[in-house]
CSV table of C-alpha atoms and ligand atoms in Angstrom, one decimal:
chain,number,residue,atom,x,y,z
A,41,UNK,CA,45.0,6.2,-92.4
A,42,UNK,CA,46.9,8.6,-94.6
A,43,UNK,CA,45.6,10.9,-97.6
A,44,UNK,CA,48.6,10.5,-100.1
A,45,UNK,CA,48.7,12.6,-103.3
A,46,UNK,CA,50.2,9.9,-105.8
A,47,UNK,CA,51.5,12.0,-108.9
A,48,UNK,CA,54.8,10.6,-110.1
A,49,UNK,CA,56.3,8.1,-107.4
A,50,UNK,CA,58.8,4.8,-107.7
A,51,UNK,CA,56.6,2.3,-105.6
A,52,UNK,CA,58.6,-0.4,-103.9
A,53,UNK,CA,57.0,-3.9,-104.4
A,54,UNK,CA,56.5,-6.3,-102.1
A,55,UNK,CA,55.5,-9.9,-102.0
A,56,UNK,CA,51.9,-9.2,-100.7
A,57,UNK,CA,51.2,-5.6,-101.9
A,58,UNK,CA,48.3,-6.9,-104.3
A,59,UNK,CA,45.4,-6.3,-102.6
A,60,UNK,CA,46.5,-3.1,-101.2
A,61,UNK,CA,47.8,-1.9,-104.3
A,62,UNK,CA,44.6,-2.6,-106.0
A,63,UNK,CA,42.8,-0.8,-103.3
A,64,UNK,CA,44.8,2.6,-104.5
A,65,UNK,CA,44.2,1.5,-108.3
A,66,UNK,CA,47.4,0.4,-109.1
A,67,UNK,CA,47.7,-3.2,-111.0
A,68,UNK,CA,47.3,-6.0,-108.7
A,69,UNK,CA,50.2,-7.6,-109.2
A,70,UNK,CA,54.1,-6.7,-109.4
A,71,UNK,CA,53.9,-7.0,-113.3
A,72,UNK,CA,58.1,-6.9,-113.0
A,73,UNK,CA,58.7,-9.2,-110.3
A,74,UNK,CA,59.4,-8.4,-106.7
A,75,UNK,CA,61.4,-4.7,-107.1
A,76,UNK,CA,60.9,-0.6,-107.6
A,77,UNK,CA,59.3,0.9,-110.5
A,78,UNK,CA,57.6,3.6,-111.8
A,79,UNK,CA,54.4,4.4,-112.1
A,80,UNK,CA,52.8,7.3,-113.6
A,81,UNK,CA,49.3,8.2,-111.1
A,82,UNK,CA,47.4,11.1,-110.4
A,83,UNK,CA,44.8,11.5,-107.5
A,84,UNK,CA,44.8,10.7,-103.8
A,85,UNK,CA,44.3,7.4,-102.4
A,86,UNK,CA,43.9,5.9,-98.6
A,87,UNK,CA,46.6,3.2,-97.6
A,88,UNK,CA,44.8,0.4,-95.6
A,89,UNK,CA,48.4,-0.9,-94.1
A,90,UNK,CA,52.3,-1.3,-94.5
A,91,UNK,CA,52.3,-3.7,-97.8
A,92,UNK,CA,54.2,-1.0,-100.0
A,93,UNK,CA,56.1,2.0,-99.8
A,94,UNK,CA,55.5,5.1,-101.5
A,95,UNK,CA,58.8,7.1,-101.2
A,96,UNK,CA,57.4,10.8,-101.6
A,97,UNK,CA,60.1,13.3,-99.8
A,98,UNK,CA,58.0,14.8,-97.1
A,99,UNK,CA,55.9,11.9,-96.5
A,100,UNK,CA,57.1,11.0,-92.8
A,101,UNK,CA,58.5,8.3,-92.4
A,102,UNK,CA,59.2,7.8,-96.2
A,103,UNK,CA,55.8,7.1,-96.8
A,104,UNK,CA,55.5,4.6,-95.2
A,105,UNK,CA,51.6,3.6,-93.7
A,106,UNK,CA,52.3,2.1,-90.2
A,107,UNK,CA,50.4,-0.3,-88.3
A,108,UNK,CA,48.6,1.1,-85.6
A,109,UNK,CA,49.4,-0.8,-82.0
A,110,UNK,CA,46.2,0.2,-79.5
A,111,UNK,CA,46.7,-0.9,-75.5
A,112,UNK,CA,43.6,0.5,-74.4
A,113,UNK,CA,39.8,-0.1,-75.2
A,114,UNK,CA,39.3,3.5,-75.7
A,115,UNK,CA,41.9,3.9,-78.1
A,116,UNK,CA,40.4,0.9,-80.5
A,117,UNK,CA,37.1,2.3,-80.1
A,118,UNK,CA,37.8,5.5,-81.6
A,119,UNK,CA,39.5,3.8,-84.5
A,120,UNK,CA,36.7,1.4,-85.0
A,121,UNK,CA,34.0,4.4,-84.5
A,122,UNK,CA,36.0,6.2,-87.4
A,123,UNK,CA,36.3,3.1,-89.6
A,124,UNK,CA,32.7,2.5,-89.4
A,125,UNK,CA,31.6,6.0,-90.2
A,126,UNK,CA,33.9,5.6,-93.2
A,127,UNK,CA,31.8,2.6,-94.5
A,128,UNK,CA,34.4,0.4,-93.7
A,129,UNK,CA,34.0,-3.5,-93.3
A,130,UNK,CA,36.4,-5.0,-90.2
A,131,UNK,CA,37.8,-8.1,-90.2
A,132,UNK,CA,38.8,-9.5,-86.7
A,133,UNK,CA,41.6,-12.2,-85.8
A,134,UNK,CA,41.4,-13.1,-82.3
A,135,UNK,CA,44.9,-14.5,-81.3
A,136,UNK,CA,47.1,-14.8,-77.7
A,137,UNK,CA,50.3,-13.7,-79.8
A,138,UNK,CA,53.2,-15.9,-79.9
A,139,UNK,CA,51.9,-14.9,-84.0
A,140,UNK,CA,53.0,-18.0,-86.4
A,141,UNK,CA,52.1,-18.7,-90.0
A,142,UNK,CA,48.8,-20.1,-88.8
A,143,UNK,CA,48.0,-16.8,-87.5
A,144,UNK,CA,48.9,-14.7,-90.5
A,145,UNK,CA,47.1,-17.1,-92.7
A,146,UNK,CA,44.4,-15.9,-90.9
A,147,UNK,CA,45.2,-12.6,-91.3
A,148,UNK,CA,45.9,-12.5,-94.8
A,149,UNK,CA,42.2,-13.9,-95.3
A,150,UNK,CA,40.6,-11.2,-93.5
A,151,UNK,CA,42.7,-8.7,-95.6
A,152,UNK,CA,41.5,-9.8,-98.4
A,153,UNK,CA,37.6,-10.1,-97.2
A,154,UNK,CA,37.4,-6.6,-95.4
A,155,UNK,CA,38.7,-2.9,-95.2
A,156,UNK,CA,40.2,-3.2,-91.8
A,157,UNK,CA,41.9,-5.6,-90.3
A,158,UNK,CA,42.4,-6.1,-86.2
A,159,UNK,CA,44.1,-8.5,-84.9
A,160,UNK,CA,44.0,-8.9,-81.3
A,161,UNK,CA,47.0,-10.5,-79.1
A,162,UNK,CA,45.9,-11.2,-75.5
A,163,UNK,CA,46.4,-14.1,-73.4
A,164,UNK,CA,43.4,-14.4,-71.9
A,165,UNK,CA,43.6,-15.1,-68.3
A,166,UNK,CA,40.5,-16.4,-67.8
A,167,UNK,CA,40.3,-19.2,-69.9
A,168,UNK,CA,43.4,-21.0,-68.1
A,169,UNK,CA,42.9,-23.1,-65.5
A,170,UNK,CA,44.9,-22.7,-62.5
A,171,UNK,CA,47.2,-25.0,-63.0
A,172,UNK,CA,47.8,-24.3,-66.8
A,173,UNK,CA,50.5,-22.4,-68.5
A,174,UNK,CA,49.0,-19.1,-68.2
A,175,UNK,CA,52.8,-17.7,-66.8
A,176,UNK,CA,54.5,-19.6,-69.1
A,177,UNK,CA,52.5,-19.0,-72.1
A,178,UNK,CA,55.2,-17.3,-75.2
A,179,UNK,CA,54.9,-13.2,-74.9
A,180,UNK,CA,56.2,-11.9,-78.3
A,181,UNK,CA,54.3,-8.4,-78.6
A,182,UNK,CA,57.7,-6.5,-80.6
A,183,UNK,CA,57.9,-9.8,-83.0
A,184,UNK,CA,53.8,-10.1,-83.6
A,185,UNK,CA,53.5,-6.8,-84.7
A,186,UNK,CA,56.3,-7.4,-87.4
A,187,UNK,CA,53.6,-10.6,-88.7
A,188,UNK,CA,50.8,-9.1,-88.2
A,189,UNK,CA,51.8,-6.3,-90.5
A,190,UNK,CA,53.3,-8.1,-93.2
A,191,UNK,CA,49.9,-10.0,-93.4
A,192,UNK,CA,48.2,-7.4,-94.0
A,193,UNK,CA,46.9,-6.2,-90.9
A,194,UNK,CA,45.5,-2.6,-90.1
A,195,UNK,CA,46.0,-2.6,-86.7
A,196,UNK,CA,47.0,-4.3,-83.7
A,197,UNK,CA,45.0,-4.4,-80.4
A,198,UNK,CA,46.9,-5.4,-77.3
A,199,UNK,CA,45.4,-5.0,-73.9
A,200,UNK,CA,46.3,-5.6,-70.5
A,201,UNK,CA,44.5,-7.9,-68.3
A,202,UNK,CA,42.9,-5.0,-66.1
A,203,UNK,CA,41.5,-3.1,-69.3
A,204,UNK,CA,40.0,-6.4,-70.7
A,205,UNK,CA,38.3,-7.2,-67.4
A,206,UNK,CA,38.1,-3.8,-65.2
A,207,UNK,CA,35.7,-5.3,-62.3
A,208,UNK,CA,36.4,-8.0,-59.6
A,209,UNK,CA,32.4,-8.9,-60.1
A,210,UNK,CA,32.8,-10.0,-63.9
A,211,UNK,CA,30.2,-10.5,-66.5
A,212,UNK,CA,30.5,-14.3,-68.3
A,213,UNK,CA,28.9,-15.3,-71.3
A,214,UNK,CA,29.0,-19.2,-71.0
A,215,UNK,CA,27.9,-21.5,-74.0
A,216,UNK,CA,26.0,-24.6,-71.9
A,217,UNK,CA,25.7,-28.3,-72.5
A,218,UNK,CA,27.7,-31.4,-74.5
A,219,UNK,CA,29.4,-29.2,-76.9
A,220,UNK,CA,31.4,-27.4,-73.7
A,221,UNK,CA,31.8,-30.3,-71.7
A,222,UNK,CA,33.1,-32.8,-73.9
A,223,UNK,CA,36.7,-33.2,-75.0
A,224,UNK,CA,38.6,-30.1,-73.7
A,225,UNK,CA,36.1,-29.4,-72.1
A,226,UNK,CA,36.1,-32.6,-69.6
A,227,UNK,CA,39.7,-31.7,-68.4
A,228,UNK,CA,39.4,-28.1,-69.0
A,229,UNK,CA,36.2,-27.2,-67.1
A,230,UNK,CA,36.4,-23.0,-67.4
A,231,UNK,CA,38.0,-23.0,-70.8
A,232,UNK,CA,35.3,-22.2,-72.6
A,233,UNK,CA,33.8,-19.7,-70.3
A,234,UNK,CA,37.1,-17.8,-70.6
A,235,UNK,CA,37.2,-18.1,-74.5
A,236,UNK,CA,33.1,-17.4,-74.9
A,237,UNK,CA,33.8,-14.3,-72.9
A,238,UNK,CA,36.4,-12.6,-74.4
A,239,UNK,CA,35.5,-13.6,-78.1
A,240,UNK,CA,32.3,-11.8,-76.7
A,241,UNK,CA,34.2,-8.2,-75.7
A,242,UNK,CA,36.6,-8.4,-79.0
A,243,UNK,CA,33.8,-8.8,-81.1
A,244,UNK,CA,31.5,-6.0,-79.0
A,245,UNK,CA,34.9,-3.9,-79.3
A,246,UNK,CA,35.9,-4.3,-83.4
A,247,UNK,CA,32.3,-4.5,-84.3
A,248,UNK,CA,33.8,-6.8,-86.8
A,249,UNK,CA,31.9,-7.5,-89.8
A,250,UNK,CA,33.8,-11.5,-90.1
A,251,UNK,CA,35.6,-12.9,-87.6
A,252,UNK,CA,38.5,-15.4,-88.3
A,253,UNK,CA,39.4,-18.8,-86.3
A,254,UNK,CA,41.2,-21.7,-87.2
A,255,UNK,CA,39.8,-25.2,-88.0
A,256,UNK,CA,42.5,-26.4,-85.7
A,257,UNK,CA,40.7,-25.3,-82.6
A,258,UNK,CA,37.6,-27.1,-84.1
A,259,UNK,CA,35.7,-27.4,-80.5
A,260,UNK,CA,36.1,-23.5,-80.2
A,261,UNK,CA,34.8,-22.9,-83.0
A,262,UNK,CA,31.8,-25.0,-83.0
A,263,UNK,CA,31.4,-23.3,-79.2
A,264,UNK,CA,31.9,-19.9,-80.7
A,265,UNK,CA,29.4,-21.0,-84.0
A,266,UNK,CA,26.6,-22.2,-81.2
A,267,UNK,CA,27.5,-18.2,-79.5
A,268,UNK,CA,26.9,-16.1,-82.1
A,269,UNK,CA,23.9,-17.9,-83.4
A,270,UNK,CA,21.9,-17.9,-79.4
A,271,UNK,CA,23.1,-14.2,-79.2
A,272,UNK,CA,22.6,-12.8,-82.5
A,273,UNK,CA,25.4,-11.5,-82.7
A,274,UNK,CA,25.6,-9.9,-86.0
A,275,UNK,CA,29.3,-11.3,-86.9
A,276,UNK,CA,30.4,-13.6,-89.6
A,277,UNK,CA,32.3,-16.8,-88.3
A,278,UNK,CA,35.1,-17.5,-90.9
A,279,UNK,CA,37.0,-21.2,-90.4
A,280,UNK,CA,40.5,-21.3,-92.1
A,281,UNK,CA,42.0,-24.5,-92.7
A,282,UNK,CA,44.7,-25.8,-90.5
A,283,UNK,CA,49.3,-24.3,-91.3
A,284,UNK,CA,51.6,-27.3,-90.8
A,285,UNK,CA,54.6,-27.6,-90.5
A,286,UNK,CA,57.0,-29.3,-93.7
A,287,UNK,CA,56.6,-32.6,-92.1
A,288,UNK,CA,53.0,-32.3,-91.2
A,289,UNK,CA,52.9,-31.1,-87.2
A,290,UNK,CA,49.8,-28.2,-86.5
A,291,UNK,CA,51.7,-24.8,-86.1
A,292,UNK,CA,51.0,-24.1,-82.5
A,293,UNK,CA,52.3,-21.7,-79.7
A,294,UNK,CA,53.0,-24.0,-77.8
A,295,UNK,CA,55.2,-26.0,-79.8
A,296,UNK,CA,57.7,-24.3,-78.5
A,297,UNK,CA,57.5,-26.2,-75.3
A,298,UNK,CA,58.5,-29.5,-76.9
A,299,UNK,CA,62.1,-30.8,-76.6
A,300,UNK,CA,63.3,-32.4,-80.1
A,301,UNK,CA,62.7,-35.8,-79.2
A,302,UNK,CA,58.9,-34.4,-78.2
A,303,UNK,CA,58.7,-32.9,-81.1
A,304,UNK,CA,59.7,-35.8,-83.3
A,305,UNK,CA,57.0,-38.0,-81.2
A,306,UNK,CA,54.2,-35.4,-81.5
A,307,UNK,CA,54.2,-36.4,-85.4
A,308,UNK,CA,52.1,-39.5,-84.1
A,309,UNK,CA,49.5,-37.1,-83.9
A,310,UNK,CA,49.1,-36.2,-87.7
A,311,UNK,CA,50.2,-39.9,-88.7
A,312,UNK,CA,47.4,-41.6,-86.8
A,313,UNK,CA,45.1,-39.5,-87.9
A,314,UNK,CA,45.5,-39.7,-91.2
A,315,UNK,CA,45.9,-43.3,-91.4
A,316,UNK,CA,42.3,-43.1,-89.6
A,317,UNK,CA,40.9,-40.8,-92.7
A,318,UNK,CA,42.6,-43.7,-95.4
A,319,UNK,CA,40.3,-46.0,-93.1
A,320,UNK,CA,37.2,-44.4,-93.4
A,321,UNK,CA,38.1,-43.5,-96.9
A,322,UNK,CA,38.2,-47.8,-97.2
A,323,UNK,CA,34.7,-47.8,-96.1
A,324,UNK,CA,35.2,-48.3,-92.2
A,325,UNK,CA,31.9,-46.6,-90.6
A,326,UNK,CA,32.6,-47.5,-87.0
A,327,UNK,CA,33.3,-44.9,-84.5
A,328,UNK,CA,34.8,-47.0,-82.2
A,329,UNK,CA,36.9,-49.0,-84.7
A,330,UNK,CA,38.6,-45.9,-86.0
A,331,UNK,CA,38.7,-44.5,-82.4
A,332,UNK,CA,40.5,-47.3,-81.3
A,333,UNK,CA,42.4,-47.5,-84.2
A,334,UNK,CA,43.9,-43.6,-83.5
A,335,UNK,CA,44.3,-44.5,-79.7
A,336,UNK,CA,46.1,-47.9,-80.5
A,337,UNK,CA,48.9,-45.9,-82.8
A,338,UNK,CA,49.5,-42.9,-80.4
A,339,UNK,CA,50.3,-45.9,-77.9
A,340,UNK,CA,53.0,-46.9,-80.3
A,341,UNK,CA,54.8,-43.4,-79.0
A,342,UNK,CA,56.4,-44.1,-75.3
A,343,UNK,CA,56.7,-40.5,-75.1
A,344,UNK,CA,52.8,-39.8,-75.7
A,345,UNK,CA,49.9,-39.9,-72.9
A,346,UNK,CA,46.3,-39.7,-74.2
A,347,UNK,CA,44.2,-37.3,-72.4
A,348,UNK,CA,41.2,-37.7,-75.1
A,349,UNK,CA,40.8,-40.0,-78.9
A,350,UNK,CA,37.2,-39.1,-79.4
A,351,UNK,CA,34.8,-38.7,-82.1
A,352,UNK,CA,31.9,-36.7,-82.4
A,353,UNK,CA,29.2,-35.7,-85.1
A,354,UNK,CA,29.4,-32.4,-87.0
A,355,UNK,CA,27.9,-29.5,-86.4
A,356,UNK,CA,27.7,-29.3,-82.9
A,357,UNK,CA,29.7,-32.4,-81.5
A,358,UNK,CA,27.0,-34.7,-81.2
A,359,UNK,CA,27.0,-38.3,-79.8
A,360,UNK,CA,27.7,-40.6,-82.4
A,361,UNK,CA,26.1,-44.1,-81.4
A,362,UNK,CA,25.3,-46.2,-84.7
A,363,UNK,CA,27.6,-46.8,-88.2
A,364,UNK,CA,28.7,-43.2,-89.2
A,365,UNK,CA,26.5,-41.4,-91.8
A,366,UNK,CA,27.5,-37.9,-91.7
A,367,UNK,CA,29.8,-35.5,-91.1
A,368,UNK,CA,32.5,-36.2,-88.0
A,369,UNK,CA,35.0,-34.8,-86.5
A,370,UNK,CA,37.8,-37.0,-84.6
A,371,UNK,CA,39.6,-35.3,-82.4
A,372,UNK,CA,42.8,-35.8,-79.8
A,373,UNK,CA,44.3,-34.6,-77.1
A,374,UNK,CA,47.6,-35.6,-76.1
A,375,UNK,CA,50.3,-35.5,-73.9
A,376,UNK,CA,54.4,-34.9,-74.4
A,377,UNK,CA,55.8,-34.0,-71.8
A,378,UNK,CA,54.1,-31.3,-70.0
A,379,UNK,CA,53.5,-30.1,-73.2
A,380,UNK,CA,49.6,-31.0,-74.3
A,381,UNK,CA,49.2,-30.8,-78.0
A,382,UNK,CA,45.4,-31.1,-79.7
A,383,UNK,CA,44.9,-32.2,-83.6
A,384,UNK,CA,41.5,-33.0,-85.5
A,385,UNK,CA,40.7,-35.1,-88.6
A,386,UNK,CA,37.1,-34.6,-90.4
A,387,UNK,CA,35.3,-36.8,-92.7
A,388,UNK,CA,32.2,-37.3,-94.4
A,389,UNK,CA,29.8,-39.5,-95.9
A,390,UNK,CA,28.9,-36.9,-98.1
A,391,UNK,CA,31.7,-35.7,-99.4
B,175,LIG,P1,45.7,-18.9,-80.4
B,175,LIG,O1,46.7,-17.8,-80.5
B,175,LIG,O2,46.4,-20.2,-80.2
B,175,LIG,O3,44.6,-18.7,-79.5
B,175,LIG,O4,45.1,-19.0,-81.9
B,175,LIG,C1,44.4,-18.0,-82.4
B,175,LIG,C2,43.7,-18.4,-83.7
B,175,LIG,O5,44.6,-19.0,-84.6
B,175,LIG,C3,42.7,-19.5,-83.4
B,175,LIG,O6,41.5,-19.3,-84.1
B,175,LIG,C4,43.4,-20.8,-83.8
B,175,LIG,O7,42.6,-21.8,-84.2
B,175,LIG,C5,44.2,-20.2,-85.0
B,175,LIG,N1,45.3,-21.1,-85.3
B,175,LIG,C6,46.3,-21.5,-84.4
B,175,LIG,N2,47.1,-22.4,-84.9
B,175,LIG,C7,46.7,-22.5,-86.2
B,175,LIG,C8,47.2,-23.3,-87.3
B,175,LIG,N3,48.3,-24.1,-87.2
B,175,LIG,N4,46.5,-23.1,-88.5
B,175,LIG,C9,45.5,-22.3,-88.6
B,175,LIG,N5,45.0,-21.6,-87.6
B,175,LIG,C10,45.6,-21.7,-86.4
């Protein structure tokens, strides 16, 4: 946070500096296209992160409002002690790093919803199982910050794994019943321990005001929904729609993993599934029909192997036993290579 005197300053535009220039009371939009020009100001204002450049000789470095990185709890808690005595609303993204566009579309929706904006990049150990890619898992802390800031975040928290869980003898928060043991959940039997747990500290830590997941983990999120509403946990659950690639593959960290010809065979994924909505969309009401209909297409792919087509009633992933008649959610889990790769579809009778 930086007190700038504004006077008589060229301001540098650039693509996302709306919001933050209309925070210092600027116009919100680059009436001259992307570029530098003049504006005549008086008065102070408080930068909420690097989306312009003020260049004011003395300003160190030109200006400029950095990011803040934090590594340590103690350090974020001061910052978040200080925003909150400043009135501030805080906006969380939780994130293990690896930062795509599905990330900073997150991002770029808590910056326009709050004050502050934290994005946390942790690979949380203890929602890997032991024989998951906890090792393996992409570590990109030097090019996340760069993303993270040009979303519009404020600041960047980035913990080890001994200052996120200091004692041997650990407290978990664990989230009971169907909604954690059915589809990851069935393969992945800690997962949602590990994730309820440290959703638990981050939002404890930022004190955030919203919280922001992506659709695209849609068991997570009905997991972390079912959390905050038990504990009372006074935090707003925000659900961004799902980042694709061009030709219609979920942005993932993990894509990464997948060989071309993988990657080319993972598009069975978004097909199927879509071919399931124009289904439902026709009037088909069967959950097994449309379940059967997903899992017969992925089997198309040689290079797939199922590990879950399953569909389950919304909120809350309930069984769905009769004709559907609300909202559902049909979800996959599959197989390319090592690499395991997850994708949703939603529909409703309502909609
Ligand atoms: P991760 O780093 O994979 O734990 O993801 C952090 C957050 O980003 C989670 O809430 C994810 O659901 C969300 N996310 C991951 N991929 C996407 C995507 N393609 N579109 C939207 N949100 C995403």
């Amino acid at each position: 946070w930086q007190e700038i005197n504004l006077g008589f300053h060229p301001i540098k535009w650039f693509p996302d500096a709306g919001p933050c220039a209309q925070a210092m009371g600027f116009p919100g939009q680059d009436p001259f296209g992307i570029g530098t020009k003049t504006y005549r100001k008086t008065g102070t204002a408080r930068c909420p992160s690097l989306l312009w450049v003020l260049d004011i000789p003395g300003l160190s470095p030109k200006g400029v409002v950095i990011m803040q990185l934090f590594r340590t709890v103690k350090d974020l808690k001061d910052f978040v002690r200080t925003a909150k005595k400043e009135g501030k609303t805080i906006g969380l993204v939780p994130t293990m790093g690896a930062l795509h566009e599905g990330h900073a579309s997150l991002i770029k929706a808590a910056a326009k919803e709050n004050d502050v904006v934290i994005v946390s990049d942790f690979v949380n150990p203890t929602q890997f199982g032991p024989s998951e890619d906890y090792d393996a898992y992409p570590r990109k802390l030097a090019a996340d910050e760069k993303v993270a800031e040009a979303a519009g975040a404020t600041a960047i928290f980035a913990p080890s794994p001994a200052e996120m869980y200091p004692h041997k003898d650990m407290t978990w928060v664990e989230v009971t019943g169907n909604i954690t043991k059915v589809l990851c959940g069935r393969t992945r039997p800690i997962h949602f321990r590990g994730v309820a747990t440290v959703c638990t500290k981050l939002f404890n830590l930022s004190q955030a005001d919203r919280a922001y997941f992506g659709l695209k983990d849609a068991q997570q999120t009905e997991v972390l929904r079912r959390m905050v509403e038990d504990l009372f946990m006074n935090v707003e659950l925000r659900i961004m729609p799902i980042v694709r690639e061009s030709d219609g593959l979920a942005k993932s960290s993990r894509n990464v993993y997948l060989s071309p010809e993988e990657r080319k065979a993972a598009l069975i994924l978004s097909r199927s599934l879509k071919h399931a909505k124009e289904a439902f969309a026709a009037g088909e009401r069967d959950p097994r029909k449309l379940v059967d209909q997903v899992t017969a297409e992925i089997r198309t792919e040689p290079m797939s192997n199922i590990d879950y087509v399953e569909l389950y009633g919304m909120p809350g992933l309930t069984e769905v036993t009769g004709p559907i008649d609300g909202r559902v959610l049909l979800a996959v889990a599959v197989k390319f290579g090592t690499t395991r790769l997850i994708e949703i579809g939603r529909a409703s009778c309502r909609e």
